Tab-separated table of C-alpha atoms in Angstrom:
chain	number	residue	atom	x	y	z
A	92	MET	CA	0.000	0.000	0.000
A	93	LYS	CA	2.829	2.241	0.852
A	94	ASN	CA	4.625	1.400	-2.375
A	95	GLN	CA	1.498	2.100	-4.367
A	96	THR	CA	1.184	5.504	-2.795
A	97	GLN	CA	4.805	6.265	-3.549
A	98	ASN	CA	4.282	5.269	-7.183
A	99	ASN	CA	1.323	7.714	-7.561
A	100	ILE	CA	3.352	10.747	-6.471
A	101	PRO	CA	5.461	11.110	-9.616
A	102	LYS	CA	2.403	10.517	-11.706
A	103	GLN	CA	0.544	13.346	-9.971
A	104	PHE	CA	3.612	15.561	-10.313
A	105	VAL	CA	3.791	14.839	-13.998
A	106	ASN	CA	0.085	15.639	-14.424
A	107	LEU	CA	0.500	18.891	-12.510
A	108	LEU	CA	3.482	19.848	-14.612
A	109	SER	CA	1.490	19.021	-17.757
A	110	TYR	CA	-1.366	21.269	-16.629
A	111	ILE	CA	1.090	24.070	-15.875
A	112	LEU	CA	2.793	23.710	-19.241
A	113	PHE	CA	-0.558	23.546	-21.038
A	114	PHE	CA	-1.760	26.640	-19.194
A	115	ALA	CA	1.475	28.507	-19.973
A	116	PHE	CA	1.228	27.507	-23.653
A	117	GLY	CA	-2.391	28.639	-23.806
A	118	LEU	CA	-1.583	31.910	-22.085
A	119	THR	CA	1.366	32.554	-24.422
A	120	LEU	CA	-0.715	31.710	-27.471
A	121	GLY	CA	-3.465	34.032	-26.276
A	122	ILE	CA	-1.030	36.892	-25.737
A	123	ILE	CA	0.516	36.345	-29.190
A	124	LEU	CA	-2.896	36.219	-30.877
A	125	THR	CA	-4.072	39.318	-29.022
A	126	PHE	CA	-0.959	41.275	-29.990
A	127	HIS	CA	-1.217	40.109	-33.609
A	128	LEU	CA	-4.867	41.078	-33.849
A	129	ARG	CA	-4.128	44.503	-32.393
A	130	ASN	CA	-1.377	45.014	-35.009
A	131	ILE	CA	-3.789	44.102	-37.789
A	132	SER	CA	-6.355	46.551	-36.415
A	133	LEU	CA	-3.775	49.308	-36.004
A	134	ASN	CA	-2.379	48.800	-39.513
A	135	PHE	CA	-5.872	48.844	-40.935
A	136	GLN	CA	-6.640	52.085	-39.117
A	137	LEU	CA	-3.371	53.660	-40.280
A	138	THR	CA	-3.997	52.556	-43.867
A	139	GLN	CA	-7.519	53.908	-43.681
A	140	PHE	CA	-6.230	57.215	-42.274
A	141	SER	CA	-3.576	57.447	-44.984
A	142	LEU	CA	-6.106	56.828	-47.730
A	143	THR	CA	-8.432	59.375	-46.199
A	144	SER	CA	-5.645	61.956	-45.965
A	145	ASN	CA	-4.551	61.366	-49.556
A	146	THR	CA	-8.098	61.586	-50.775
A	147	GLN	CA	-8.578	64.871	-48.933
A	148	SER	CA	-5.341	66.309	-50.352
A	149	LEU	CA	-6.404	65.441	-53.913
A	150	THR	CA	-9.834	66.918	-53.502
A	151	PRO	CA	-9.908	70.477	-54.942
A	152	PRO	CA	-11.080	73.224	-52.617
A	153	SER	CA	-14.702	74.063	-52.901
A	154	LEU	CA	-15.325	76.831	-55.421
A	155	PRO	CA	-17.103	79.959	-54.332
A	156	SER	CA	-20.713	80.226	-55.210
A	157	PRO	CA	-21.366	81.937	-58.528
A	158	PRO	CA	-22.491	85.566	-58.412
A	159	GLN	CA	-26.128	85.968	-57.657
A	160	SER	CA	-26.674	88.561	-60.361
A	161	ASP	CA	-25.316	89.741	-63.696
A	162	ILE	CA	-24.336	93.036	-62.071
A	163	GLU	CA	-22.130	91.248	-59.557
A	164	ASN	CA	-20.617	89.126	-62.318
A	165	GLU	CA	-19.807	92.216	-64.405
A	166	ARG	CA	-18.299	93.931	-61.383
A	167	LYS	CA	-15.968	91.007	-60.714
A	168	LEU	CA	-15.005	90.793	-64.386
A	169	GLN	CA	-14.118	94.468	-64.515
A	170	SER	CA	-12.174	94.177	-61.286
A	171	GLY	CA	-10.060	91.372	-62.784
A	172	LEU	CA	-9.353	93.409	-65.911
A	173	GLU	CA	-8.449	96.459	-63.848
A	174	GLU	CA	-5.805	94.441	-62.028
A	175	TYR	CA	-4.196	93.679	-65.395
A	176	ILE	CA	-4.417	97.038	-67.135
A	177	ARG	CA	-3.815	99.374	-64.198
A	178	PRO	CA	-0.235	100.700	-64.423
A	179	PRO	CA	1.871	100.324	-61.275
A	180	SER	CA	3.108	103.273	-59.289
A	181	VAL	CA	5.891	105.174	-61.049
A	182	MET	CA	8.181	104.268	-58.123
A	183	HIS	CA	7.897	100.496	-58.432
A	184	GLY	CA	10.436	97.893	-57.328
A	185	MET	CA	11.106	96.222	-60.682
A	186	SER	CA	14.634	95.819	-62.022
A	187	ASP	CA	15.391	97.002	-65.560
A	188	ASP	CA	15.167	93.446	-66.903
A	189	GLU	CA	11.823	92.871	-65.179
A	190	LEU	CA	10.514	96.248	-66.368
A	191	LEU	CA	11.500	95.694	-70.006
A	192	TRP	CA	10.049	92.175	-69.975
A	193	ARG	CA	6.711	93.305	-68.596
A	194	ALA	CA	6.495	96.342	-70.889
A	195	SER	CA	7.207	94.198	-73.957
A	196	MET	CA	4.056	92.090	-73.507
A	197	VAL	CA	1.581	92.763	-76.319
A	198	PRO	CA	-2.029	91.460	-76.448
A	199	LYS	CA	-2.814	89.344	-79.513
A	200	ILE	CA	-6.162	91.101	-79.790
A	201	HIS	CA	-5.394	94.700	-80.675
A	202	GLU	CA	-8.845	96.108	-79.954
A	203	PHE	CA	-9.179	97.213	-76.345
A	204	PRO	CA	-12.075	95.422	-74.582
A	205	ARG	CA	-13.597	98.672	-73.329
A	206	PRO	CA	-13.726	102.311	-74.424
A	207	TYR	CA	-10.661	104.358	-73.494
A	208	VAL	CA	-9.154	107.746	-74.258
A	209	PRO	CA	-5.691	107.612	-75.912
A	210	LYS	CA	-3.012	109.613	-74.127
A	211	ILE	CA	0.362	111.154	-74.910
A	212	ALA	CA	3.247	110.141	-72.643
A	213	PHE	CA	5.506	113.129	-71.904
A	214	MET	CA	8.880	111.709	-70.846
A	215	PHE	CA	11.397	114.108	-69.297
A	216	LEU	CA	15.067	113.077	-69.248
A	217	THR	CA	16.645	115.530	-66.792
A	218	ARG	CA	19.566	116.038	-64.458
A	219	GLN	CA	17.429	117.357	-61.627
A	220	SER	CA	14.020	119.040	-61.722
A	221	VAL	CA	12.055	120.074	-64.804
A	222	THR	CA	13.213	123.688	-65.144
A	223	PHE	CA	10.078	124.985	-66.844
A	224	ALA	CA	7.538	123.132	-64.689
A	225	PRO	CA	5.341	126.277	-64.259
A	226	LEU	CA	5.120	126.630	-68.049
A	227	TRP	CA	4.257	122.948	-68.456
A	228	ASP	CA	1.618	123.250	-65.724
A	229	LEU	CA	-0.011	125.976	-67.786
A	230	PHE	CA	0.291	123.790	-70.877
A	231	PHE	CA	-1.362	120.748	-69.227
A	232	LYS	CA	-4.086	122.692	-67.412
A	233	GLY	CA	-7.608	121.584	-68.350
A	234	ASN	CA	-6.433	118.502	-70.267
A	235	GLU	CA	-6.445	115.941	-67.499
A	236	GLY	CA	-6.891	112.370	-68.715
A	237	LEU	CA	-5.209	113.070	-72.067
A	238	TYR	CA	-1.590	112.840	-70.950
A	239	SER	CA	0.834	110.959	-68.705
A	240	ILE	CA	4.091	112.315	-67.273
A	241	TYR	CA	7.333	110.433	-66.509
A	242	VAL	CA	10.576	111.942	-65.218
A	243	HIS	CA	14.021	110.314	-65.228
A	244	SER	CA	16.525	112.315	-63.176
A	245	ASP	CA	19.871	111.727	-61.505
A	246	PRO	CA	19.519	109.366	-58.493
A	247	SER	CA	21.239	111.949	-56.284
A	248	PHE	CA	18.427	114.456	-56.852
A	249	ASN	CA	16.173	114.613	-53.772
A	250	GLY	CA	13.376	116.697	-55.301
A	251	SER	CA	13.715	119.524	-52.776
A	252	SER	CA	13.504	122.193	-55.491
A	253	GLU	CA	10.246	120.880	-56.975
A	254	SER	CA	6.961	122.665	-56.433
A	255	LYS	CA	4.475	120.579	-54.479
A	256	ASN	CA	1.628	121.946	-56.592
A	257	SER	CA	3.078	121.009	-60.007
A	258	VAL	CA	1.549	118.143	-62.005
A	259	ILE	CA	5.107	117.016	-62.740
A	260	THR	CA	5.933	116.485	-59.064
A	261	GLY	CA	5.730	112.850	-58.013
A	262	ARG	CA	6.164	111.510	-61.555
A	263	ARG	CA	9.772	110.405	-61.158
A	264	ILE	CA	10.528	106.801	-62.176
A	265	PRO	CA	13.285	104.580	-60.693
A	266	SER	CA	16.343	106.219	-62.276
A	267	LYS	CA	20.036	105.526	-62.749
A	268	LYS	CA	23.025	107.742	-63.405
A	269	VAL	CA	23.271	109.090	-66.961
A	270	GLU	CA	26.466	110.434	-68.541
A	271	TRP	CA	26.458	112.706	-71.551
A	272	GLY	CA	27.309	110.917	-74.804
A	273	LYS	CA	27.382	107.426	-73.257
A	274	VAL	CA	25.175	104.443	-73.931
A	275	ASN	CA	23.546	104.687	-70.485
A	276	MET	CA	21.609	107.639	-71.900
A	277	ILE	CA	19.868	105.199	-74.273
A	278	GLU	CA	19.262	102.892	-71.317
A	279	ALA	CA	17.496	105.790	-69.584
A	280	GLU	CA	15.384	106.450	-72.694
A	281	ARG	CA	14.374	102.781	-72.852
A	282	ARG	CA	13.586	102.919	-69.127
A	283	LEU	CA	11.268	105.877	-69.700
A	284	LEU	CA	9.572	104.156	-72.648
A	285	ALA	CA	9.075	100.934	-70.696
A	286	ASN	CA	7.466	102.736	-67.758
A	287	ALA	CA	5.171	104.653	-70.095
A	288	LEU	CA	4.211	101.441	-71.953
A	289	LEU	CA	2.825	99.970	-68.713
A	290	ASP	CA	-0.159	102.285	-69.213
A	291	PHE	CA	-2.194	100.809	-72.087
A	292	SER	CA	-3.780	104.211	-72.727
A	293	ASN	CA	-0.478	105.797	-73.769
A	294	GLN	CA	-0.370	105.788	-77.569
A	295	ARG	CA	2.244	108.432	-78.419
A	296	PHE	CA	5.580	108.979	-76.664
A	297	ILE	CA	7.640	112.168	-76.670
A	298	LEU	CA	11.129	112.533	-75.157
A	299	LEU	CA	11.914	115.957	-73.668
A	300	SER	CA	14.690	117.553	-71.609
A	301	GLU	CA	14.518	120.026	-68.745
A	302	SER	CA	15.342	122.823	-71.217
A	303	CYS	CA	12.455	122.037	-73.600
A	304	ILE	CA	9.353	124.176	-74.046
A	305	PRO	CA	6.091	123.575	-75.965
A	306	LEU	CA	5.497	125.829	-78.985
A	307	PHE	CA	1.734	125.220	-79.257
A	308	ASN	CA	-1.118	124.607	-76.845
A	309	PHE	CA	-2.040	121.112	-75.720
A	310	SER	CA	-5.029	120.572	-78.033
A	311	THR	CA	-2.956	121.449	-81.132
A	312	ILE	CA	-0.125	119.082	-80.191
A	313	TYR	CA	-2.543	116.325	-79.180
A	314	SER	CA	-4.391	116.501	-82.503
A	315	TYR	CA	-1.125	116.697	-84.463
A	316	LEU	CA	0.333	113.545	-82.904
A	317	MET	CA	-2.826	111.447	-82.628
A	318	ASN	CA	-3.613	112.017	-86.313
A	319	SER	CA	-0.072	111.313	-87.427
A	320	THR	CA	0.694	108.121	-89.353
A	321	GLU	CA	4.439	108.441	-88.850
A	322	ASN	CA	7.111	108.414	-86.179
A	323	TYR	CA	9.444	111.348	-85.660
A	324	VAL	CA	12.976	109.988	-85.319
A	325	GLU	CA	15.507	112.145	-87.131
A	326	ALA	CA	17.755	109.948	-89.296
A	327	TYR	CA	20.192	110.887	-92.033
A	328	ASP	CA	23.392	109.571	-93.557
A	329	LEU	CA	26.326	111.909	-92.968
A	330	ALA	CA	29.630	111.104	-94.694
A	331	ALA	CA	31.731	113.068	-92.216
A	332	PRO	CA	33.798	112.468	-89.080
A	333	VAL	CA	30.743	113.238	-86.896
A	334	GLY	CA	28.597	110.855	-88.992
A	335	ARG	CA	30.069	107.750	-90.611
A	336	GLY	CA	33.332	108.557	-88.866
A	337	ARG	CA	31.783	107.401	-85.576
A	338	TYR	CA	30.962	103.944	-86.920
A	339	ASN	CA	32.863	101.068	-85.294
A	340	HIS	CA	33.657	98.316	-87.821
A	341	GLN	CA	33.353	95.719	-85.047
A	342	MET	CA	29.584	96.269	-85.321
A	343	TYR	CA	29.635	94.420	-88.637
A	344	PRO	CA	27.819	92.276	-89.780
A	345	THR	CA	24.930	93.101	-87.425
A	346	ILE	CA	25.195	96.773	-88.448
A	347	SER	CA	26.944	97.844	-91.638
A	348	ILE	CA	28.304	101.313	-92.343
A	349	LYS	CA	25.647	101.748	-95.063
A	350	GLN	CA	22.963	101.297	-92.381
A	351	TRP	CA	24.615	103.729	-89.974
A	352	ARG	CA	22.580	106.896	-89.334
A	353	LYS	CA	22.817	110.073	-87.291
A	354	GLY	CA	20.065	112.234	-85.784
A	355	SER	CA	18.643	114.062	-82.804
A	356	GLN	CA	18.000	112.030	-79.678
A	357	TRP	CA	14.766	113.957	-79.032
A	358	PHE	CA	12.195	111.671	-80.632
A	359	GLU	CA	8.436	111.154	-80.812
A	360	MET	CA	6.981	107.753	-81.659
A	361	ASP	CA	3.848	105.614	-81.554
A	362	ARG	CA	3.195	102.631	-79.308
A	363	ASP	CA	4.185	99.981	-81.855
A	364	LEU	CA	7.648	101.446	-82.360
A	365	ALA	CA	8.106	102.064	-78.622
A	366	ILE	CA	7.534	98.351	-77.965
A	367	GLU	CA	10.069	97.444	-80.649
A	368	VAL	CA	12.673	99.762	-79.121
A	369	ILE	CA	12.446	98.347	-75.598
A	370	SER	CA	12.328	94.776	-76.988
A	371	ASP	CA	15.437	95.131	-79.147
A	372	THR	CA	17.929	92.411	-78.212
A	373	THR	CA	19.808	92.451	-81.535
A	374	TYR	CA	21.089	95.974	-82.198
A	375	PHE	CA	21.158	97.581	-78.769
A	376	PRO	CA	23.656	95.047	-77.308
A	377	VAL	CA	25.974	95.892	-80.234
A	378	PHE	CA	25.808	99.572	-79.258
A	379	GLN	CA	26.404	98.698	-75.624
A	380	LYS	CA	29.536	96.781	-76.573
A	381	TYR	CA	31.058	98.889	-79.341
A	382	CYS	CA	29.625	102.441	-79.248
A	383	LYS	CA	32.034	104.082	-76.818
A	384	GLY	CA	34.189	107.189	-76.633
A	385	SER	CA	33.324	109.581	-79.469
A	386	CYS	CA	30.581	107.320	-80.847
A	387	TYR	CA	27.769	109.110	-78.924
A	388	ALA	CA	25.064	106.447	-78.860
A	389	ASP	CA	22.242	108.949	-78.223
A	390	GLU	CA	22.799	110.429	-81.702
A	391	HIS	CA	23.078	107.109	-83.526
A	392	TYR	CA	21.221	104.211	-81.893
A	393	LEU	CA	17.599	105.157	-82.640
A	394	PRO	CA	18.320	106.625	-86.102
A	395	THR	CA	20.219	103.452	-87.064
A	396	PHE	CA	17.723	101.044	-85.499
A	397	VAL	CA	14.700	102.694	-87.123
A	398	ASN	CA	16.482	102.985	-90.474
A	399	ILE	CA	17.224	99.242	-90.463
A	400	LYS	CA	13.919	97.929	-89.137
A	401	PHE	CA	11.122	100.436	-89.827
A	402	PRO	CA	12.149	103.062	-92.387
A	403	GLU	CA	8.706	103.118	-94.020
A	404	ARG	CA	7.076	104.194	-90.755
A	405	ASN	CA	9.464	107.067	-90.062
A	406	SER	CA	9.364	110.711	-91.141
A	407	GLU	CA	13.160	110.969	-90.651
A	408	ARG	CA	12.696	114.304	-88.881
A	409	THR	CA	12.249	115.490	-85.310
A	410	VAL	CA	9.441	117.629	-83.883
A	411	THR	CA	11.810	119.304	-81.402
A	412	TRP	CA	13.594	122.414	-82.694
A	413	VAL	CA	17.217	123.097	-81.745
A	414	ASN	CA	19.891	125.386	-83.172
A	415	TRP	CA	23.233	123.817	-84.153
A	416	THR	CA	24.371	126.628	-86.454
A	417	ARG	CA	27.200	127.787	-84.181
A	418	GLY	CA	28.920	124.408	-84.243
A	419	GLY	CA	30.527	122.641	-81.309
A	420	PRO	CA	29.315	119.733	-79.175
A	421	HIS	CA	26.323	121.624	-77.747
A	422	PRO	CA	23.477	123.588	-79.359
A	423	VAL	CA	22.807	127.292	-78.941
A	424	ARG	CA	21.369	128.230	-75.544
A	425	TYR	CA	18.698	130.922	-75.190
A	426	ILE	CA	18.477	133.386	-72.307
A	427	ARG	CA	15.717	135.719	-71.182
A	428	THR	CA	16.380	138.488	-73.699
A	429	ASP	CA	16.280	136.021	-76.612
A	430	VAL	CA	12.629	135.208	-75.922
A	431	THR	CA	10.560	137.590	-78.054
A	432	GLU	CA	7.285	137.360	-79.931
A	433	GLN	CA	9.110	137.396	-83.251
A	434	PHE	CA	11.444	134.580	-82.190
A	435	LEU	CA	8.648	132.316	-80.940
A	436	ASN	CA	6.488	132.975	-84.006
A	437	LYS	CA	9.418	132.049	-86.232
A	438	LEU	CA	9.761	128.670	-84.502
A	439	ARG	CA	6.021	128.114	-84.872
A	440	ASN	CA	6.029	128.678	-88.622
A	441	GLU	CA	8.500	126.233	-90.134
A	442	GLU	CA	6.874	124.467	-93.097
A	443	CYS	CA	7.406	120.748	-93.726
A	444	ARG	CA	5.645	117.599	-94.919
A	445	TYR	CA	3.016	116.003	-92.682
A	446	ASN	CA	2.290	112.251	-92.973
A	447	GLU	CA	3.109	110.136	-96.028
A	448	ASN	CA	1.413	112.331	-98.617
A	449	THR	CA	4.171	114.676	-99.802
A	450	SER	CA	1.593	117.209	-100.968
A	451	ASN	CA	0.224	117.479	-97.427
A	452	THR	CA	2.290	120.141	-95.678
A	453	THR	CA	2.007	121.985	-92.386
A	454	ASN	CA	3.506	125.154	-90.986
A	455	ALA	CA	3.806	123.437	-87.598
A	456	CYS	CA	6.967	121.501	-88.319
A	457	PHE	CA	8.224	121.760	-84.724
A	458	LEU	CA	6.007	121.226	-81.672
A	459	PHE	CA	8.718	121.782	-79.039
A	460	ALA	CA	11.978	123.731	-78.806
A	461	ARG	CA	15.198	123.744	-76.793
A	462	LYS	CA	17.643	124.837	-75.331
A	463	PHE	CA	16.318	127.535	-72.966
A	464	LEU	CA	17.952	128.674	-69.732
A	465	PRO	CA	15.978	129.066	-66.464
A	466	ASN	CA	16.014	132.880	-66.581
A	467	ALA	CA	13.778	132.747	-69.683
A	468	LEU	CA	10.838	131.383	-67.681
A	469	ASP	CA	9.157	134.668	-66.759
A	470	ARG	CA	8.992	135.882	-70.369
A	471	LEU	CA	7.762	132.488	-71.576
A	472	LEU	CA	4.952	132.599	-69.015
A	473	ARG	CA	4.063	136.079	-70.220
A	474	PHE	CA	3.950	135.153	-73.926
A	475	ALA	CA	2.343	131.708	-73.568
A	476	PRO	CA	-1.320	132.817	-73.355
A	477	LYS	CA	-0.970	135.276	-76.211
A	478	ILE	CA	1.329	133.503	-78.714
A	479	MET	CA	0.916	129.820	-77.901
A	480	HIS	CA	-2.718	130.172	-76.842
A	481	PHE	CA	-2.341	128.409	-73.528
A	482	ASN	CA	-5.205	128.441	-71.090
A	483	PRO	CA	-5.118	131.735	-69.147
């Protein structure tokens, strides 16, 4: 009996150990299954979240509701167009490259989508202030909406001498230093043209200096230029040291000596030609590289460029009178006592051809004149209402 009891002890121990091992195996299996199922659930949730996120990122934002009325729709349409056609402030932050690129953009459809009044862009290339600003104020008076004004002056000029009441004040564009006779003068002219081209209403462009004066009233000049079918860039071939003698043979073959022209830098042109000038990447770089020293780019670039590209659209004359009869590098300057009724009437009665028809002539060959000194202002203001028929 005792032996039988002793024999049952190991058997009970073995059974107990089996139960423990079975329990441990079951517990381990349960833990493993639970962890595995949780991983599957978590992965499914993450996958579902990822799909949801991707779907949301690909879904376009909801569009605003359409306007509730035709009036609202028209208002929004006009607002969008205004953003495109409204010229920026004259003191913008564009570089020259950015400015020229933007100004060179031309709509494929030439007809403007709404009525507008064409304007003349008056572009003043000056050292400091516009000397005859009071005279120009009288000239512009009563013609608001028919003109735009742009001033390029030396960067060192702070504007302290300008009248706060003048229409010319506040019309200065971002300017750079200009040196007489150098190619940076053409860069300044292109800068003025590009700024003026940003206003789609500007259709004619006139370059003036601080010593220029108008010879006629605004309405006469406006009608003259708006009805003109030509550009006014003086260009002629001069077989002399100050003409062909300034040609640099390194310009060949882009520019030949037979294409080389000379003329006044004081031009007037239409919008089409202005766009071509600021977009020129063929001839202007040649001038930048080779027209140095006694070449004087301001007297040769535009005459040569227009002669090569658009001779049929050019009158080959200027509308700005100047006196070179005394010779030398600078024209005759006029002081106070030179300004008389007889002198001004003489300038206002120079006969020449007007538009392509050679039989169509005008006695208003010159619309502007230079070179007047500041002390002539008081007499010009006195004669303007009487002779030039300015507004009193």
